[in-house]
Short mmCIF file of C-alpha atoms in Angstrom, two decimals:
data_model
loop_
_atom_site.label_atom_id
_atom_site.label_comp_id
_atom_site.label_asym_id
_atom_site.label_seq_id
_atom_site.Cartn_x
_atom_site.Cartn_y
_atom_site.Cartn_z
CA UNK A 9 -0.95 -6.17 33.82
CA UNK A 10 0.06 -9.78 33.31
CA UNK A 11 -3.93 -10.62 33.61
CA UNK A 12 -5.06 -8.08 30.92
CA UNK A 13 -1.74 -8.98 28.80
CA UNK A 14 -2.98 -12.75 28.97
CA UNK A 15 -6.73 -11.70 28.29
CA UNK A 16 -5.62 -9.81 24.99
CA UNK A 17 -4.35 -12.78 23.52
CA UNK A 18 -7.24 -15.07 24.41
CA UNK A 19 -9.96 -15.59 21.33
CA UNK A 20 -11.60 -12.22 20.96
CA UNK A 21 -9.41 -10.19 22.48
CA UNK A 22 -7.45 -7.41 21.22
CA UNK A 23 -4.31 -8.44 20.62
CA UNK A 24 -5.62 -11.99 19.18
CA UNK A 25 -7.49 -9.90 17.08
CA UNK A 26 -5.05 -7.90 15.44
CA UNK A 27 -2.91 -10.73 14.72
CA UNK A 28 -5.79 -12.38 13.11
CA UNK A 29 -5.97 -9.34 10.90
CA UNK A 30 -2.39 -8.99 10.10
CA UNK A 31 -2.40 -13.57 9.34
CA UNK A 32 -5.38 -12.50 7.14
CA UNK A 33 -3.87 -9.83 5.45
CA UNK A 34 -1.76 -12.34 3.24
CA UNK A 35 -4.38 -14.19 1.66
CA UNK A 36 -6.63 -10.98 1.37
CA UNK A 37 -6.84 -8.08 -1.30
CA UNK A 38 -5.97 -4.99 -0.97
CA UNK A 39 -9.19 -3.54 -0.18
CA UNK A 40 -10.00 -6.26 2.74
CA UNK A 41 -6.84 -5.49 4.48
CA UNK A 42 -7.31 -3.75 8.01
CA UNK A 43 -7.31 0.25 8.37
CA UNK A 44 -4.54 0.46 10.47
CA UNK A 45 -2.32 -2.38 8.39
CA UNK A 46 -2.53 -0.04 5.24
CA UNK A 47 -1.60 3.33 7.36
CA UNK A 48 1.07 1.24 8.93
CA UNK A 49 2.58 0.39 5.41
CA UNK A 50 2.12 3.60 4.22
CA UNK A 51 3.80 4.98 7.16
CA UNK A 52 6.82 3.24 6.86
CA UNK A 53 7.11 3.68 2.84
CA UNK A 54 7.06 7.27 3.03
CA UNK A 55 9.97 6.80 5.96
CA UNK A 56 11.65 4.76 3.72
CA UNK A 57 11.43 6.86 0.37
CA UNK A 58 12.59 9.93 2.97
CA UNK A 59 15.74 7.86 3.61
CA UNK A 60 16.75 6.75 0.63
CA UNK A 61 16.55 10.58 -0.81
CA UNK A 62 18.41 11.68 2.15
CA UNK A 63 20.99 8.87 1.73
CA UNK A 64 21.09 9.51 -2.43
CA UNK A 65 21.69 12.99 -1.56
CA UNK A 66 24.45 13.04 0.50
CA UNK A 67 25.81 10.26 -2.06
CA UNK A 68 25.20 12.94 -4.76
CA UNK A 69 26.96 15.47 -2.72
CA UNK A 70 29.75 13.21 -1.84
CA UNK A 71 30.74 12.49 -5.92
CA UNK A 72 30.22 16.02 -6.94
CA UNK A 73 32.94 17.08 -4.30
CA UNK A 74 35.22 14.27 -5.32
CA UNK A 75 34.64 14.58 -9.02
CA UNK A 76 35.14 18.78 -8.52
CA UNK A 77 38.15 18.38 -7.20
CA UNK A 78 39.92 17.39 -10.47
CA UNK A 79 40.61 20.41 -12.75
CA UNK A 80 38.37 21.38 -15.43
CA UNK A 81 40.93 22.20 -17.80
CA UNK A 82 44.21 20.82 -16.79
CA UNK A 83 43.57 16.99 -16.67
CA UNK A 84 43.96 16.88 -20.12
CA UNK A 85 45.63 18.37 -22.87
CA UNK A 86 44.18 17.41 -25.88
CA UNK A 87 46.22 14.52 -26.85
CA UNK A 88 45.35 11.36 -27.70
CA UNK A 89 41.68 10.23 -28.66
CA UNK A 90 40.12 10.99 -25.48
CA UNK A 91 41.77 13.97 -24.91
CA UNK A 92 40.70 15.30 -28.49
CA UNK A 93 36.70 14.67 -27.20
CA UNK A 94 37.38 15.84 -23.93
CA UNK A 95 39.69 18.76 -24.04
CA UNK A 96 37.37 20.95 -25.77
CA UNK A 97 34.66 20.02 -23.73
CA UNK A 98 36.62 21.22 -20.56
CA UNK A 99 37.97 24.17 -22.46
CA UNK A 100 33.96 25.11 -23.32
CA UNK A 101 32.59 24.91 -19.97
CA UNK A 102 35.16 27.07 -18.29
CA UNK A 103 34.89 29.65 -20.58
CA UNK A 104 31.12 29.10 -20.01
CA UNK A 105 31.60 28.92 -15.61
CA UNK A 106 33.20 32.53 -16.42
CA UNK A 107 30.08 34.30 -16.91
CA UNK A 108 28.03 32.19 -14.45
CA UNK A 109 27.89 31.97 -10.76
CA UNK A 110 29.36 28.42 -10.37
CA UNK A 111 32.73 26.68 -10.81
CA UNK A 112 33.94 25.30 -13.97
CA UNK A 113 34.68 22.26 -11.99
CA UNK A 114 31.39 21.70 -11.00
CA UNK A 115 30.15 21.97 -14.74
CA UNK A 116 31.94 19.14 -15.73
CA UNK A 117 31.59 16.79 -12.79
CA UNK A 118 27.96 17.72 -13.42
CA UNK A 119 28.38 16.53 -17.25
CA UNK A 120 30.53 13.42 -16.19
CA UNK A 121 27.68 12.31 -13.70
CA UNK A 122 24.91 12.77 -16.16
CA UNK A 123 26.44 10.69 -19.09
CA UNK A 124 27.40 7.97 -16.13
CA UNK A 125 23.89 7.87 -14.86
CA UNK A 126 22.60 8.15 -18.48
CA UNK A 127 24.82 5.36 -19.43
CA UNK A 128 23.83 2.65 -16.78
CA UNK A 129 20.22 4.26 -15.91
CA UNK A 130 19.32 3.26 -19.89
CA UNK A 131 21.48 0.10 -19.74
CA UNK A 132 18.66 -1.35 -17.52
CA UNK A 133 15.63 0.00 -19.87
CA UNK A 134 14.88 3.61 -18.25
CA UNK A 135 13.20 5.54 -20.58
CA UNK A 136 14.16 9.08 -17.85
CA UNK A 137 17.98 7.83 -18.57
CA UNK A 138 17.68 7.42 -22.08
CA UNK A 139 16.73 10.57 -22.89
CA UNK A 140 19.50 11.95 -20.66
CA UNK A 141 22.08 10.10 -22.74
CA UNK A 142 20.99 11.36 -25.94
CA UNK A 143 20.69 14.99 -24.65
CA UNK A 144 23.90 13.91 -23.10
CA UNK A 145 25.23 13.16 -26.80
CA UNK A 146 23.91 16.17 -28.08
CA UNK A 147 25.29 18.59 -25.79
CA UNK A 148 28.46 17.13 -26.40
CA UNK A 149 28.78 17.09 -29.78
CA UNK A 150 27.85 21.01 -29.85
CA UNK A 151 30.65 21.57 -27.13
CA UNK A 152 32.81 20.15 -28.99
CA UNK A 153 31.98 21.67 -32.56
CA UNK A 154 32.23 25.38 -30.76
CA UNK A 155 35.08 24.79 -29.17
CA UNK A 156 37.83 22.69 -31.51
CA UNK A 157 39.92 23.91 -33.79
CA UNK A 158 38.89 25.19 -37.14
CA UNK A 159 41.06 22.34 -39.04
CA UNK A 160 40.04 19.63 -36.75
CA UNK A 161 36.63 20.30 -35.90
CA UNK A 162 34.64 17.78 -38.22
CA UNK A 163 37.09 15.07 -36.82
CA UNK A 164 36.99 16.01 -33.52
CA UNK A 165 32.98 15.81 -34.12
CA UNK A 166 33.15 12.67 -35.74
CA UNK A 167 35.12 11.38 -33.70
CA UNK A 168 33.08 11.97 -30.92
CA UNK A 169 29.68 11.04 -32.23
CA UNK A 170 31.56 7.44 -33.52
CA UNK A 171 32.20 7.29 -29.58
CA UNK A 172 28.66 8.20 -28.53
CA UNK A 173 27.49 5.92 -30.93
CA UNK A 174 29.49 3.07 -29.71
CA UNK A 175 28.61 3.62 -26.26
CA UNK A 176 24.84 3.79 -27.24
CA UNK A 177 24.91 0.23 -28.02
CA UNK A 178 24.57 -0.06 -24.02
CA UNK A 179 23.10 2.80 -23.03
CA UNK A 180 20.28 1.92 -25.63
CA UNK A 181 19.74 -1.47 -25.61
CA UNK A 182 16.85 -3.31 -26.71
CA UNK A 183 15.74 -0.09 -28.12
CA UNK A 184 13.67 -0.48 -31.38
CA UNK A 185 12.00 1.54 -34.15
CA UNK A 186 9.44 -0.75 -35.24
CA UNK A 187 6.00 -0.47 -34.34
CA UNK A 188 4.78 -2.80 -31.82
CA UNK A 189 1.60 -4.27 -33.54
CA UNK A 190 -0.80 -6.24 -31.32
CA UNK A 191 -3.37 -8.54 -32.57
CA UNK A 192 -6.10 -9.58 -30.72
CA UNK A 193 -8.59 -11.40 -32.12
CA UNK A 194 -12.21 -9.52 -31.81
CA UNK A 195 -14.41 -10.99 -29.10
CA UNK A 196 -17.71 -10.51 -31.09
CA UNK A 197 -18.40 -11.67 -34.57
CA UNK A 198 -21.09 -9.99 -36.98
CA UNK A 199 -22.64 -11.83 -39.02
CA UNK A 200 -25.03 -9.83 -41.11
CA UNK A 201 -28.06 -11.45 -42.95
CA UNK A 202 -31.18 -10.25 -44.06
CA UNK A 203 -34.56 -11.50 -42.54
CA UNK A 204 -37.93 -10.37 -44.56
CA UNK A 205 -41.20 -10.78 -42.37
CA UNK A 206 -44.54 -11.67 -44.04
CA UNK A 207 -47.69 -12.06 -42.80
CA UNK A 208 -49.53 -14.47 -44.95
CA UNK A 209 -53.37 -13.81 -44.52
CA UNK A 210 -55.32 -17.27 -42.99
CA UNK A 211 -57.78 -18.81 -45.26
CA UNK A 212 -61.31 -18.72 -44.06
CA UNK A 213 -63.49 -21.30 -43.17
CA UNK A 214 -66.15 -23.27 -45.21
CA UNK A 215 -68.93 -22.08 -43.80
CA UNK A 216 -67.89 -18.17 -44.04
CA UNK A 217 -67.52 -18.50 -48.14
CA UNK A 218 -71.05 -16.80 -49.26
CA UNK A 219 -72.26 -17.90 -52.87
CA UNK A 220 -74.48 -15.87 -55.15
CA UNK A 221 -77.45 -17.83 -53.91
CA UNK A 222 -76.74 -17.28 -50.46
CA UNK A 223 -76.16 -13.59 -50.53
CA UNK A 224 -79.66 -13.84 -52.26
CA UNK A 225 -81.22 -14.71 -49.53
CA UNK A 226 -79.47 -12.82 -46.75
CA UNK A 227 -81.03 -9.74 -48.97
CA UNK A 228 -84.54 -11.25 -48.78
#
């Protein structure tokens, strides 16, 4: 064993080869890299994508169950300018959790993780996030209309969409409405002109111009 283990690592041997291969693999592209280097790399992504969902899974689990254990409806009581945004969302869902086949606790630590992951998902430029936070907003805003009083509704709305708004300014950063316009200059020029092509008849020799006296005697 220690013979062929020595022997591998001599020039041309197996394991001298594949370390050639994986030295080489730095400098080379991705289509000159060894077989078994790419199925090794591959190998270990997909391990490492499987434990990261298993790990953000369990995480997910984790805040759910901590964020379901506070009371849908009474955390809050309406007062104050949080509680007037937040009370009749709490209020909606759990007469919404009523007819449905889940808790209203759940509901809104569902909501509350969505606008948190909406919030700092879009804060670093995802578009996925973004759109969560303003179907986020939305939502919200129609909770709340449905489910405030009848004299306080439009404030209560307002209120929250001045909120929304304000908190947009991170969730939606960098975010633009004007059209990106790119000018590149064209790579080929045209240049169109007109070329006419005449063919301007040679003039014949001396001795081919006939005279009346000659053709006189060519008919002799």
């Amino acid at each position: 064993m220690r013979a062929a283990w020595k022997a591998s690592w001599e020039e041309g041997g197996f394991l001298y080869q594949r370390w050639e291969e994986v030295f080489q693999a730095r400098h080379a592209s991705r289509h000159e890299v060894a077989n078994w280097i790419k199925a090794t790399a591959l190998f270990g992504g997909l391990s490492l994508i499987v434990m990261m969902l298993d790990t953000a899974g369990d995480i997910a689990s984790a805040t759910l169950k901590g964020l379901s254990d506070v009371p849908a409806t009474s955390a809050s009581d309406g007062s104050g300018l949080w509680g007037t945004v937040d009370h009749p969302i709490r209020v909606f869902l759990a007469d919404q959790a009523a007819h449905l086949a889940v808790a209203p606790a759940a509901l809104y630590a569902f909501w509350q993780l969505t606008g948190l992951l909406g919030l700092v998902g879009g804060f670093f430029g995802n578009a996925g996030a973004r759109i969560a936070w303003v179907l986020f907003g939305i939502g919200s805003l129609a909770m709340i209309w449905s489910t405030a009083p009848d004299g306080g509704r439009a404030a209560a709305t307002g209120l929250a969409a001045l909120m929304w708004a304000l908190a947009s300014m991170f969730a939606l950063r960098g975010l633009t409405l004007r059209p990106i316009v790119h000018n590149h200059p064209p790579q080929y020029q045209f240049s169109p002109a007109l070329h006419l092509h005449a063919t301007i008849p040679a003039p014949s020799p001396a001795g081919d111009d006939l005279g009346p006296d000659n053709i006189h005697q060519l008919q002799r």
